XYZ file of C-alpha atoms in Angstrom:
524
model
C -0.034 0.023 -0.175
C 1.309 3.286 -1.282
C 0.938 5.022 2.044
C 0.651 8.437 0.680
C -3.021 7.875 -0.175
C -4.112 10.298 2.479
C -2.712 13.331 0.857
C -5.399 15.349 -1.161
C -6.118 14.382 -4.398
C -7.002 16.958 -6.942
C -8.965 16.115 -9.848
C -7.307 15.028 -13.303
C -7.980 18.530 -15.625
C -10.586 17.164 -17.750
C -10.288 17.150 -21.285
C -13.623 17.658 -23.966
C -15.460 14.376 -23.291
C -13.559 13.105 -20.752
C -14.040 12.138 -16.792
C -12.444 10.330 -14.122
C -16.122 7.944 -14.182
C -19.070 7.858 -15.690
C -22.545 6.401 -13.633
C -24.946 5.276 -15.116
C -28.739 5.654 -13.424
C -28.881 7.970 -10.486
C -30.650 5.708 -7.933
C -29.387 5.701 -4.680
C -26.579 3.629 -5.836
C -25.618 5.800 -8.607
C -25.861 9.026 -6.561
C -23.315 7.682 -3.822
C -21.356 6.524 -6.566
C -21.126 9.966 -7.789
C -21.026 11.870 -4.268
C -18.329 9.756 -3.013
C -16.324 10.589 -6.520
C -16.341 13.648 -5.854
C -15.516 13.220 -1.974
C -12.456 11.184 -2.965
C -11.638 13.997 -5.803
C -12.641 12.422 -8.516
C -14.490 14.218 -11.569
C -17.993 12.397 -12.615
C -20.421 12.673 -15.011
C -24.008 10.633 -13.855
C -26.344 10.771 -16.067
C -30.289 8.595 -15.817
C -32.220 8.421 -18.987
C -35.495 9.599 -16.988
C -36.704 12.794 -16.974
C -35.908 13.557 -13.217
C -36.331 11.925 -9.506
C -38.886 9.213 -8.892
C -41.547 10.713 -6.923
C -42.573 7.266 -5.775
C -42.132 5.702 -2.095
C -40.494 2.243 -3.187
C -37.411 1.044 -0.651
C -38.538 1.864 2.613
C -35.930 0.736 4.911
C -32.336 2.218 5.383
C -30.620 0.113 7.970
C -27.781 0.735 10.512
C -24.580 0.288 8.570
C -26.487 2.409 5.513
C -26.480 5.393 7.821
C -22.741 5.074 9.058
C -21.981 5.532 4.775
C -24.022 8.336 5.089
C -22.309 9.892 8.163
C -18.972 9.444 6.713
C -20.649 11.291 3.238
C -22.091 13.943 5.334
C -26.028 13.481 4.448
C -26.425 10.805 7.738
C -28.178 14.194 9.493
C -30.583 15.056 6.270
C -31.930 11.482 6.402
C -32.320 11.309 10.047
C -35.130 14.348 9.012
C -36.835 12.988 6.358
C -37.713 9.578 7.897
C -38.572 8.077 11.327
C -36.963 4.929 13.294
C -39.497 2.178 13.679
C -39.774 1.755 17.700
C -41.491 -1.725 18.259
C -42.279 -4.750 15.168
C -45.424 -6.885 16.613
C -45.288 -10.513 14.913
C -48.916 -12.030 14.498
C -49.450 -15.348 13.918
C -52.839 -14.668 12.294
C -55.510 -12.618 14.104
C -56.478 -14.361 16.961
C -52.930 -15.946 17.178
C -49.806 -15.020 20.017
C -48.222 -11.710 18.981
C -44.696 -11.036 19.623
C -43.248 -7.144 20.338
C -39.743 -7.090 19.435
C -38.901 -3.534 21.215
C -36.733 -2.472 18.174
C -35.087 0.681 19.939
C -34.079 -0.936 23.057
C -32.547 -4.294 21.570
C -28.810 -4.363 22.756
C -27.164 -3.062 19.272
C -23.559 -2.221 20.501
C -21.492 -0.139 19.122
C -23.120 1.614 16.668
C -24.804 5.563 16.792
C -27.867 4.355 15.008
C -29.664 1.339 16.949
C -32.950 1.187 14.901
C -34.203 0.837 11.465
C -35.247 3.764 9.464
C -38.589 4.167 7.966
C -37.690 6.710 4.534
C -39.420 6.525 1.527
C -36.714 6.118 -1.715
C -37.904 9.069 -2.995
C -36.344 10.857 -0.257
C -33.397 9.212 0.408
C -32.598 10.303 -3.402
C -34.033 14.216 -2.776
C -31.461 13.895 0.101
C -28.669 12.530 -2.206
C -28.829 14.545 -5.185
C -29.120 17.695 -2.998
C -25.963 16.542 -1.415
C -24.163 16.080 -5.011
C -25.065 19.495 -6.078
C -23.465 21.090 -2.663
C -20.263 18.696 -3.849
C -20.522 20.650 -7.445
C -21.965 17.662 -9.590
C -25.531 17.327 -11.153
C -27.284 14.861 -12.750
C -27.858 14.214 -16.905
C -31.231 13.900 -16.361
C -33.180 12.902 -19.918
C -30.003 11.144 -21.233
C -29.467 7.706 -22.296
C -26.783 5.425 -21.885
C -26.493 3.674 -24.971
C -23.404 1.930 -26.130
C -19.582 0.660 -24.656
C -16.626 -0.422 -25.944
C -14.629 -1.182 -22.765
C -10.690 -0.474 -23.467
C -7.889 -1.197 -21.629
C -7.024 2.099 -20.843
C -10.425 4.121 -21.213
C -14.009 3.540 -21.469
C -15.241 4.876 -24.084
C -19.331 5.587 -23.747
C -22.689 6.790 -26.746
C -25.428 8.973 -25.006
C -28.312 10.257 -26.263
C -30.189 13.211 -24.751
C -34.316 13.493 -25.048
C -33.276 15.770 -27.953
C -31.305 13.300 -29.962
C -27.623 14.532 -29.705
C -25.624 12.000 -28.981
C -22.466 12.232 -27.786
C -19.110 9.717 -27.090
C -17.929 10.490 -23.677
C -14.302 8.989 -22.700
C -13.807 7.602 -19.204
C -11.066 6.238 -17.262
C -14.279 3.983 -15.159
C -17.753 2.871 -15.493
C -20.217 2.123 -13.146
C -23.707 0.360 -13.718
C -25.658 1.369 -11.642
C -28.919 1.052 -14.177
C -31.304 -1.698 -12.784
C -32.469 -5.027 -12.540
C -32.326 -4.440 -16.606
C -28.633 -2.863 -17.090
C -28.145 -2.207 -20.329
C -24.725 -1.798 -18.887
C -24.512 -5.317 -17.766
C -25.609 -6.695 -21.468
C -23.358 -4.334 -23.170
C -20.421 -5.799 -21.458
C -21.374 -9.520 -22.338
C -22.143 -10.402 -18.353
C -24.949 -12.198 -16.792
C -28.005 -12.072 -14.505
C -30.086 -15.089 -14.494
C -33.168 -14.588 -12.458
C -35.177 -16.992 -10.823
C -38.261 -16.719 -10.098
C -39.547 -17.258 -6.667
C -43.220 -18.489 -7.667
C -44.957 -15.604 -5.750
C -46.647 -12.238 -6.219
C -46.338 -9.288 -3.797
C -48.764 -6.136 -4.029
C -47.439 -2.821 -2.183
C -49.410 -0.034 -1.400
C -49.032 3.868 0.504
C -52.616 4.516 2.208
C -53.833 6.414 4.939
C -55.535 5.122 8.264
C -57.042 6.255 11.450
C -56.719 2.962 12.695
C -55.839 3.351 16.431
C -52.540 1.181 16.398
C -48.653 2.813 17.130
C -47.899 5.308 14.498
C -44.407 4.229 14.490
C -44.405 0.496 15.124
C -44.496 -2.746 12.513
C -46.332 -4.821 11.945
C -46.636 -8.168 10.539
C -49.016 -11.207 9.847
C -48.038 -14.182 9.535
C -51.313 -15.353 7.879
C -52.525 -18.894 6.171
C -53.620 -17.142 3.660
C -50.631 -15.116 3.191
C -47.443 -12.977 4.640
C -48.646 -9.078 5.377
C -47.032 -6.621 6.750
C -47.982 -3.235 8.113
C -45.064 -0.517 8.109
C -44.905 2.760 9.257
C -43.919 5.825 6.830
C -42.889 9.253 7.773
C -46.140 11.103 6.930
C -48.205 10.771 9.820
C -51.638 7.849 9.054
C -49.820 6.736 5.828
C -48.453 3.133 6.151
C -46.830 0.733 3.389
C -48.355 -1.999 2.952
C -46.604 -5.293 1.678
C -48.564 -8.338 0.949
C -48.104 -11.729 -0.608
C -51.115 -12.354 -3.111
C -52.363 -15.283 -5.223
C -50.754 -14.820 -8.958
C -53.001 -13.626 -11.465
C -53.877 -15.485 -14.147
C -51.275 -14.556 -17.007
C -51.797 -11.472 -18.614
C -54.033 -10.131 -15.588
C -53.470 -7.665 -13.091
C -55.019 -7.162 -9.794
C -56.747 -3.942 -8.988
C -55.232 -2.636 -5.782
C -57.317 -0.033 -4.366
C -59.116 1.447 -0.901
C -61.195 -1.487 -1.277
C -59.136 -4.628 -1.827
C -56.815 -3.621 0.958
C -59.521 -3.072 3.427
C -60.637 -6.802 2.630
C -57.751 -8.360 2.444
C -56.123 -6.543 5.986
C -59.492 -7.617 7.420
C -58.807 -11.207 6.271
C -55.503 -11.364 7.698
C -55.385 -8.760 10.782
C -59.048 -8.949 11.696
C -58.423 -4.988 12.018
C -60.627 -2.329 9.986
C -58.292 -0.116 8.120
C -60.546 2.814 6.636
C -57.822 2.473 3.632
C -57.971 6.131 2.122
C -55.211 8.549 -0.015
C -54.146 5.336 -1.880
C -51.029 7.630 -3.399
C -48.396 4.690 -5.409
C -49.055 0.617 -6.097
C -47.296 -2.080 -7.102
C -47.233 -5.603 -7.974
C -45.185 -8.186 -9.184
C -43.938 -11.485 -9.263
C -41.050 -11.812 -6.970
C -37.236 -12.938 -8.353
C -33.730 -13.006 -7.380
C -30.842 -13.161 -9.524
C -26.549 -12.325 -9.334
C -24.617 -11.210 -11.750
C -21.836 -13.958 -12.398
C -19.571 -11.515 -12.524
C -19.501 -6.936 -10.673
C -16.601 -6.672 -12.964
C -15.199 -6.252 -16.427
C -11.766 -4.297 -17.025
C -12.592 -0.548 -16.466
C -16.785 -1.524 -16.140
C -18.204 -1.886 -12.706
C -21.985 -2.761 -11.669
C -23.781 -1.754 -8.516
C -27.027 -2.469 -6.988
C -29.748 -3.984 -8.566
C -27.534 -4.125 -11.654
C -25.091 -6.607 -9.844
C -28.312 -8.477 -7.350
C -31.974 -8.301 -7.204
C -34.121 -10.002 -4.933
C -37.474 -9.701 -3.031
C -38.425 -7.111 -0.455
C -38.347 -8.720 2.548
C -35.727 -7.845 4.865
C -35.880 -4.229 2.984
C -31.782 -5.324 1.735
C -31.713 -3.745 -1.486
C -31.311 -0.005 -1.440
C -28.511 -0.970 1.592
C -26.452 -2.892 -0.594
C -26.606 -0.458 -3.200
C -25.285 2.081 -1.506
C -22.680 0.143 0.494
C -21.488 -1.583 -3.098
C -21.054 1.919 -4.181
C -19.145 2.814 -1.215
C -17.038 0.462 -1.280
C -15.432 0.935 -4.877
C -15.280 4.655 -4.841
C -12.200 4.873 -2.133
C -10.247 1.994 -4.675
C -10.849 3.072 -7.797
C -9.741 6.741 -6.227
C -6.571 5.100 -4.697
C -5.163 3.233 -7.774
C -3.049 6.151 -9.264
C -1.429 5.432 -5.978
C 0.000 2.004 -6.487
C 2.082 0.176 -9.398
C -0.043 -1.485 -11.694
C -0.001 -5.288 -9.659
C -1.443 -3.753 -6.799
C -3.831 -1.503 -8.169
C -5.105 -5.211 -9.828
C -5.577 -6.143 -6.900
C -7.540 -3.534 -4.973
C -9.523 -3.393 -7.957
C -10.207 -7.084 -7.691
C -11.250 -6.922 -4.202
C -14.604 -5.129 -5.019
C -15.980 -7.813 -6.237
C -14.661 -10.460 -4.097
C -15.785 -8.395 -0.916
C -19.146 -7.169 -2.503
C -20.496 -10.504 -4.268
C -19.903 -12.261 -1.667
C -21.989 -10.280 0.419
C -24.123 -10.297 -2.060
C -24.495 -13.572 -2.390
C -25.197 -14.533 0.995
C -27.880 -11.725 1.720
C -29.947 -12.866 -1.986
C -29.615 -16.513 -0.865
C -30.568 -15.802 2.833
C -33.469 -13.158 1.154
C -34.700 -15.789 -1.207
C -34.998 -18.652 2.406
C -36.768 -16.425 3.865
C -39.228 -15.581 1.109
C -39.454 -19.168 0.258
C -40.802 -20.290 4.138
C -43.141 -16.698 3.973
C -44.447 -17.698 0.549
C -45.070 -21.173 0.727
C -48.289 -22.418 -1.011
C -49.128 -25.355 1.481
C -51.362 -23.713 3.987
C -50.383 -25.940 6.585
C -46.567 -24.948 6.607
C -47.739 -21.531 7.170
C -49.997 -22.118 9.363
C -47.259 -23.528 11.511
C -45.010 -20.445 10.743
C -48.044 -18.380 11.978
C -47.389 -20.237 15.140
C -44.095 -20.777 15.647
C -42.581 -17.810 14.002
C -43.467 -15.378 17.650
C -42.770 -17.857 20.005
C -39.159 -18.120 18.455
C -38.885 -14.082 18.308
C -40.078 -13.959 21.370
C -36.130 -14.918 22.716
C -34.288 -12.767 23.644
C -30.955 -13.853 21.566
C -32.993 -13.525 18.810
C -34.465 -10.149 18.975
C -30.521 -9.334 19.655
C -29.415 -10.691 16.490
C -32.101 -9.509 14.458
C -30.974 -5.608 15.189
C -27.229 -6.435 14.019
C -27.443 -8.718 11.155
C -30.974 -6.699 9.901
C -28.705 -3.358 10.358
C -25.763 -4.955 8.680
C -23.560 -4.502 11.452
C -21.559 -7.556 11.396
C -21.424 -8.401 7.809
C -18.021 -8.670 6.947
C -15.194 -9.626 3.719
C -14.092 -12.674 4.630
C -12.265 -13.630 1.200
C -10.420 -11.063 -1.355
C -7.047 -9.974 -1.872
C -7.705 -7.648 1.194
C -7.843 -10.701 3.446
C -4.645 -11.789 3.662
C -4.237 -9.690 7.220
C -4.621 -10.578 10.373
C -8.543 -9.406 11.464
C -8.944 -8.426 7.834
C -12.185 -7.483 6.420
C -14.222 -6.945 9.794
C -16.195 -3.826 10.478
C -14.436 -1.333 12.800
C -16.755 -1.178 16.048
C -18.205 2.385 16.706
C -18.015 2.506 20.466
C -18.671 5.677 22.067
C -15.549 6.842 23.992
C -14.380 8.130 27.499
C -15.346 12.344 27.342
C -17.683 11.780 24.014
C -18.137 11.298 21.089
C -17.653 8.119 18.813
C -14.437 6.155 17.459
C -15.439 7.444 14.190
C -15.412 10.688 14.606
C -11.893 10.617 15.088
C -10.967 9.100 12.297
C -10.034 10.498 9.021
C -12.750 11.462 7.036
C -12.226 9.924 3.372
C -8.563 7.731 3.992
C -6.888 5.255 5.863
C -6.228 5.221 9.932
C -4.361 3.510 12.819
C -6.659 3.368 16.044
C -4.334 2.141 18.881
C -5.562 0.890 22.260
C -3.096 1.799 24.256
C -2.468 -0.086 28.195
C -3.131 0.687 31.380
C -0.663 4.380 32.059
C 0.649 4.070 28.987
C 0.973 7.801 27.809
C -0.064 8.767 23.635
C 2.588 7.202 21.322
C 5.143 9.888 19.766
C 2.510 10.339 16.035
C 5.623 12.616 14.405
C 7.291 9.033 13.800
C 7.946 7.653 10.760
C 6.241 4.152 12.028
C 3.114 5.332 11.666
C 3.533 6.638 7.865
C 2.363 9.912 7.600
C -1.659 8.369 9.018
C -3.887 9.570 11.836
C -3.483 8.082 14.422
C -6.533 7.312 17.099
C -5.492 6.654 20.784
C -7.789 5.543 23.287
C -7.343 4.975 26.830
C -7.374 0.918 27.710
C -10.602 1.411 29.887
C -13.041 1.825 27.153
C -15.562 -0.927 27.735
C -17.322 -2.879 24.811
C -20.741 -1.354 24.619
C -23.484 -4.706 25.554
C -24.460 -6.428 22.482
C -20.859 -5.582 20.738
C -18.212 -7.831 19.122
C -15.461 -8.749 20.970
C -13.342 -6.803 18.440
C -14.947 -3.163 19.946
C -11.608 -3.489 22.480
C -9.407 -5.413 20.520
C -8.211 -8.181 23.273
C -5.953 -10.537 22.384
C -2.629 -8.353 22.621
C -3.627 -7.112 18.617
C -4.266 -3.656 20.264
C -3.340 -1.812 17.457
C -5.522 -1.924 13.979
C -5.388 -0.062 10.657
C -8.609 0.735 8.990
C -9.468 1.291 5.776
C -11.558 4.624 4.366
C -14.365 2.729 4.690
C -14.337 1.749 8.374
C -13.106 -1.834 7.755
C -10.041 -3.127 9.205
C -7.151 -3.625 6.838
C -4.984 -5.677 9.336
C -4.461 -6.016 13.425
C -1.139 -6.441 14.941
C 0.138 -5.522 18.627
C 2.369 -2.712 16.483
C 2.774 -1.000 13.546
C 5.403 -2.408 12.200
C 3.625 -5.573 12.098
C 0.901 -3.919 10.400
C 3.103 -2.968 7.991
C 4.737 -5.933 6.953
C 1.502 -7.416 5.759
C -0.025 -4.675 4.549
C 3.236 -3.632 2.325
C 3.043 -7.321 1.656
C -0.162 -7.102 -0.412
C 0.502 -3.277 -1.595
C 3.960 -2.500 -2.054
C 5.386 0.960 -2.053
C-alpha cells in the first residue's frame, strides 16, 4: 500500500468529453457513487434516461450500517430528518393467535450510533443525495440515455443520447452501471444476471389510515392466506402495505384500491383499516438473481444491476449504497499503486461485494420461500412458531444487528490476507464523549491504538505511522452491551489499520507488524 493516499487529491484536468468516472443510473446507488467520487477527488458525470428524480416511495428501510455510510458522506442528518425510526415490530400468527412485540429501540445493538431501522421513502433518500451531489458541484444529467460501450484497456468510451436526439461519445477512466435489474451496461459488457422466479406475487401500496395502532411500529401477520406487513412511513397516518397474494392469471392484474386493501387487511389481521388516499401501488412476481461478475475491465456493476431479490428485509437499497461506498475509494486509490497492486485492489470490489450480495440474495430467498410457500399447513405452522421464536432475547438481539448489516465481514479476496482483515471497525462511545468514527480520517486510512493501562499517547510524528492519522483510545474503554469482542481489540492485537470505508485492513501488536502484512499485499 502506498501510504501517501491520504494526501489531498485533486481531480485530473478534464478534457472535453473526458471524466474519471461515468455513472449510469441516478437511483440511490448511482447517486452515492457520484457523491463518493467527488468526495474522493475524482471528476464524475452521472446520467439517467428519466426526466427527473422519481416521486415514488419504493424502497423504504435504511439500516444502521447504511446510516454509518451516510454519516461518512455527510448526509446522515438529512436522512434522519426525512425518516422515522421503527420503535417496534409486532409479529402476529394470524388475527387470533399469539403476538410478540420486538422492542427494536431497546435491543442490544452495541457499537453503532444508529440503533434502529429508519423508515424513509426512496424518493426522500434520493432527494437528500441529489441535493448533496449539487452542493459538491455535481449534477445529474437527466433525460440522457446510455446506448453503447467500448471497454478499452486505458479508458471506456460510451455513446450517450439526450432526449433531443443529440449524441455524445464520452471517454471515462471508469464506468459504473447502476442502471437497475435490466441493466444495459451489464448487457453491453457481456455480463449475465440469471433471474430465478420465486413463484410468488406481492402487492405494495402506500395508504393512509386512522386505525388506532402505534404510528411508529411495524406489524407482521403470518396468516395462512399469506404474509401481510403494515409498515410505518414518516408522513402521519400513512402506511406501507406489503402483501403476498395469489398470482393472477397470465396477462391480468389485480385492482389494488382502498376496497381491495381493506378486505385483505381484514381477512389477515382482523383490523378494520379504513384505507384512504392510496398514493402509490405496485404488484410484481418475485425473482432473485446475482450477476456472474461485478467487474469487466474498467466497467463495474453496483446495486440492482448486480443483484436482485425480494423486498423482504429491506436489504436492496442498503446493499447498493454499500456497493458504491466500497468501490469509489478504491478507484480513487489506484493511481497511487503499482499496476499489480492496483489490479488486486480493483479485484477486491467483486470479491468483497459479490460474496456479500450472494449471502444476502440467498438468505432473503430462503426467508421469502418460507413465508410464501403454497402449502397452507406450513403457513399455519409458521404462524404458530414464528412469534414464539421471536420472543427469545437471543433471536431479537441477532435480528437488530443482522438486519442492520453491522456484522457483515469481508472474509475473502485480495484484502483479506492480513490478520483481522475484513471486519467492520466497531464504533463505540469513547471516554469524554463522541464515537470512534468521529476521530478517523474523513476519507482516508487511519490507525487505531488501544492503550495499555498508564501508557502515554504514542509519538505521532515518527515514521512508524507512515504519515497516517492515529486515534489513541484509553484502555478503560468498555465495549457496549452486545458489541462484538473486537470492540475492545483483545488478544494483544491492540493496533488496527482502518480502511477508508471503516473496515479493518489488519490488526497487530504494533504498526510495524501490520505494515509488513500490508506492504506484502500492496508494495509501496
